[in-house]
């Protein structure tokens, strides 16, 4: 069974950028769809971004798209999510998730993904 692991969280100052990473037991992200999500205390899990690596199309949440860049490394084994101009409202646990995919665009909702990481905490101070 694939193990998804996120990293890169921590404490950042408002206005700074942060890059999160995600791996899945060393597997290549070439035939999956992957998603980035976050959940703040007392709130529902929110979709941030997703990518269908079969058609290389990435979707971003409308409210965040101007600050996000999703990518992967050349070996296709590590995903990245860069968030710019971080704000205190961005404080949350951030998750990476993967799922099987066809050629349709990836869904920006949690139920579209079957395997999740444990999350990495991001805290933004003002």
mmCIF file of C-alpha atoms in Angstrom:
data_model
loop_
_atom_site.group_PDB
_atom_site.id
_atom_site.type_symbol
_atom_site.label_atom_id
_atom_site.label_comp_id
_atom_site.label_asym_id
_atom_site.label_seq_id
_atom_site.Cartn_x
_atom_site.Cartn_y
_atom_site.Cartn_z
ATOM 1 C CA UNK A 1 0.000 0.000 0.000
ATOM 2 C CA UNK A 2 1.295 3.414 -0.898
ATOM 3 C CA UNK A 3 2.356 5.660 1.949
ATOM 4 C CA UNK A 4 1.893 9.347 1.348
ATOM 5 C CA UNK A 5 4.151 11.679 3.303
ATOM 6 C CA UNK A 6 4.009 15.457 3.411
ATOM 7 C CA UNK A 7 6.808 17.713 4.590
ATOM 8 C CA UNK A 8 7.818 21.344 4.603
ATOM 9 C CA UNK A 9 5.391 22.755 7.120
ATOM 10 C CA UNK A 10 6.383 24.988 9.970
ATOM 11 C CA UNK A 11 6.142 28.527 11.251
ATOM 12 C CA UNK A 12 6.341 31.366 8.759
ATOM 13 C CA UNK A 13 5.825 35.090 8.937
ATOM 14 C CA UNK A 14 2.991 36.812 7.113
ATOM 15 C CA UNK A 15 4.067 37.727 3.611
ATOM 16 C CA UNK A 16 6.602 34.909 3.295
ATOM 17 C CA UNK A 17 6.418 31.955 0.925
ATOM 18 C CA UNK A 18 6.332 28.287 1.793
ATOM 19 C CA UNK A 19 6.904 25.157 -0.252
ATOM 20 C CA UNK A 20 5.376 21.861 0.782
ATOM 21 C CA UNK A 21 6.515 18.494 -0.534
ATOM 22 C CA UNK A 22 4.763 15.164 -0.968
ATOM 23 C CA UNK A 23 6.044 11.691 -1.767
ATOM 24 C CA UNK A 24 4.267 8.350 -2.148
ATOM 25 C CA UNK A 25 6.608 5.472 -1.258
ATOM 26 C CA UNK A 26 8.944 6.526 -4.023
ATOM 27 C CA UNK A 27 6.350 5.945 -6.707
ATOM 28 C CA UNK A 28 6.233 8.114 -9.772
ATOM 29 C CA UNK A 29 3.423 10.586 -10.100
ATOM 30 C CA UNK A 30 2.785 9.913 -13.746
ATOM 31 C CA UNK A 31 -0.557 8.116 -13.791
ATOM 32 C CA UNK A 32 -2.266 9.455 -10.669
ATOM 33 C CA UNK A 33 -4.265 12.419 -9.740
ATOM 34 C CA UNK A 34 -3.014 14.272 -6.698
ATOM 35 C CA UNK A 35 -4.537 16.872 -4.495
ATOM 36 C CA UNK A 36 -3.497 19.345 -1.853
ATOM 37 C CA UNK A 37 -5.944 20.099 0.933
ATOM 38 C CA UNK A 38 -5.938 21.938 4.219
ATOM 39 C CA UNK A 39 -7.991 21.907 7.374
ATOM 40 C CA UNK A 40 -8.014 24.524 10.079
ATOM 41 C CA UNK A 41 -9.353 23.764 13.561
ATOM 42 C CA UNK A 42 -13.134 23.777 13.587
ATOM 43 C CA UNK A 43 -13.380 24.007 9.810
ATOM 44 C CA UNK A 44 -14.045 21.545 7.015
ATOM 45 C CA UNK A 45 -11.262 20.179 4.874
ATOM 46 C CA UNK A 46 -10.679 22.562 1.989
ATOM 47 C CA UNK A 47 -9.321 21.728 -1.447
ATOM 48 C CA UNK A 48 -6.408 23.897 -2.522
ATOM 49 C CA UNK A 49 -5.113 22.383 -5.724
ATOM 50 C CA UNK A 50 -5.165 19.188 -7.741
ATOM 51 C CA UNK A 51 -3.379 17.790 -10.757
ATOM 52 C CA UNK A 52 -4.172 15.006 -13.160
ATOM 53 C CA UNK A 53 -0.706 13.812 -14.143
ATOM 54 C CA UNK A 54 -2.070 11.837 -17.067
ATOM 55 C CA UNK A 55 -3.098 15.008 -18.871
ATOM 56 C CA UNK A 56 -0.906 17.409 -16.839
ATOM 57 C CA UNK A 57 -3.785 19.719 -15.995
ATOM 58 C CA UNK A 58 -3.769 21.492 -12.664
ATOM 59 C CA UNK A 59 -6.746 23.075 -10.961
ATOM 60 C CA UNK A 60 -6.556 25.664 -8.206
ATOM 61 C CA UNK A 61 -9.117 26.908 -5.715
ATOM 62 C CA UNK A 62 -10.383 30.234 -7.021
ATOM 63 C CA UNK A 63 -9.720 32.029 -3.759
ATOM 64 C CA UNK A 64 -6.074 30.924 -3.700
ATOM 65 C CA UNK A 65 -5.006 30.515 -7.326
ATOM 66 C CA UNK A 66 -3.041 33.759 -7.472
ATOM 67 C CA UNK A 67 -0.751 32.539 -4.679
ATOM 68 C CA UNK A 68 -0.270 28.888 -5.591
ATOM 69 C CA UNK A 69 2.053 26.891 -7.793
ATOM 70 C CA UNK A 70 1.826 23.116 -7.947
ATOM 71 C CA UNK A 71 4.663 21.149 -9.533
ATOM 72 C CA UNK A 72 6.703 17.956 -9.387
ATOM 73 C CA UNK A 73 10.368 17.141 -9.739
ATOM 74 C CA UNK A 74 11.963 15.768 -12.897
ATOM 75 C CA UNK A 75 12.000 12.251 -11.474
ATOM 76 C CA UNK A 76 8.237 12.564 -10.990
ATOM 77 C CA UNK A 77 8.497 11.214 -7.431
ATOM 78 C CA UNK A 78 8.036 14.394 -5.429
ATOM 79 C CA UNK A 79 5.205 16.881 -5.571
ATOM 80 C CA UNK A 80 5.516 20.473 -4.522
ATOM 81 C CA UNK A 81 3.037 23.137 -3.567
ATOM 82 C CA UNK A 82 4.357 26.664 -3.248
ATOM 83 C CA UNK A 83 2.224 29.237 -1.506
ATOM 84 C CA UNK A 84 3.215 32.891 -1.685
ATOM 85 C CA UNK A 85 2.273 35.824 0.513
ATOM 86 C CA UNK A 86 1.221 33.588 3.382
ATOM 87 C CA UNK A 87 -1.355 35.038 5.775
ATOM 88 C CA UNK A 88 -2.519 34.050 9.262
ATOM 89 C CA UNK A 89 -5.734 32.661 7.707
ATOM 90 C CA UNK A 90 -3.554 30.106 5.929
ATOM 91 C CA UNK A 91 -2.757 28.456 9.259
ATOM 92 C CA UNK A 92 -3.924 24.864 8.984
ATOM 93 C CA UNK A 93 -2.891 21.247 8.629
ATOM 94 C CA UNK A 94 -1.980 20.646 5.003
ATOM 95 C CA UNK A 95 -2.546 17.283 3.344
ATOM 96 C CA UNK A 96 -1.478 15.565 0.171
ATOM 97 C CA UNK A 97 -3.709 12.906 -1.348
ATOM 98 C CA UNK A 98 -3.591 10.654 -4.386
ATOM 99 C CA UNK A 99 -6.077 8.677 -6.400
ATOM 100 C CA UNK A 100 -6.520 6.716 -9.571
ATOM 101 C CA UNK A 101 -7.488 8.771 -12.566
ATOM 102 C CA UNK A 102 -8.622 8.735 -16.142
ATOM 103 C CA UNK A 103 -8.296 11.679 -18.470
ATOM 104 C CA UNK A 104 -10.889 13.955 -16.878
ATOM 105 C CA UNK A 105 -9.810 16.970 -14.882
ATOM 106 C CA UNK A 106 -9.071 16.232 -11.252
ATOM 107 C CA UNK A 107 -11.776 17.013 -8.694
ATOM 108 C CA UNK A 108 -11.264 19.750 -6.126
ATOM 109 C CA UNK A 109 -12.964 17.777 -3.392
ATOM 110 C CA UNK A 110 -11.696 15.274 -0.824
ATOM 111 C CA UNK A 111 -13.837 12.340 -1.939
ATOM 112 C CA UNK A 112 -11.939 12.160 -5.202
ATOM 113 C CA UNK A 113 -8.848 10.731 -3.480
ATOM 114 C CA UNK A 114 -8.236 7.431 -1.771
ATOM 115 C CA UNK A 115 -4.835 7.650 -0.090
ATOM 116 C CA UNK A 116 -3.907 10.438 2.274
ATOM 117 C CA UNK A 117 -0.869 11.548 4.169
ATOM 118 C CA UNK A 118 -0.812 12.435 7.841
ATOM 119 C CA UNK A 119 -0.475 16.118 7.108
ATOM 120 C CA UNK A 120 2.045 18.820 7.871
ATOM 121 C CA UNK A 121 1.219 21.764 10.107
ATOM 122 C CA UNK A 122 1.609 25.273 8.759
ATOM 123 C CA UNK A 123 1.377 28.221 11.105
ATOM 124 C CA UNK A 124 1.533 31.800 9.892
ATOM 125 C CA UNK A 125 2.275 34.538 12.377
ATOM 126 C CA UNK A 126 1.291 38.159 11.831
#
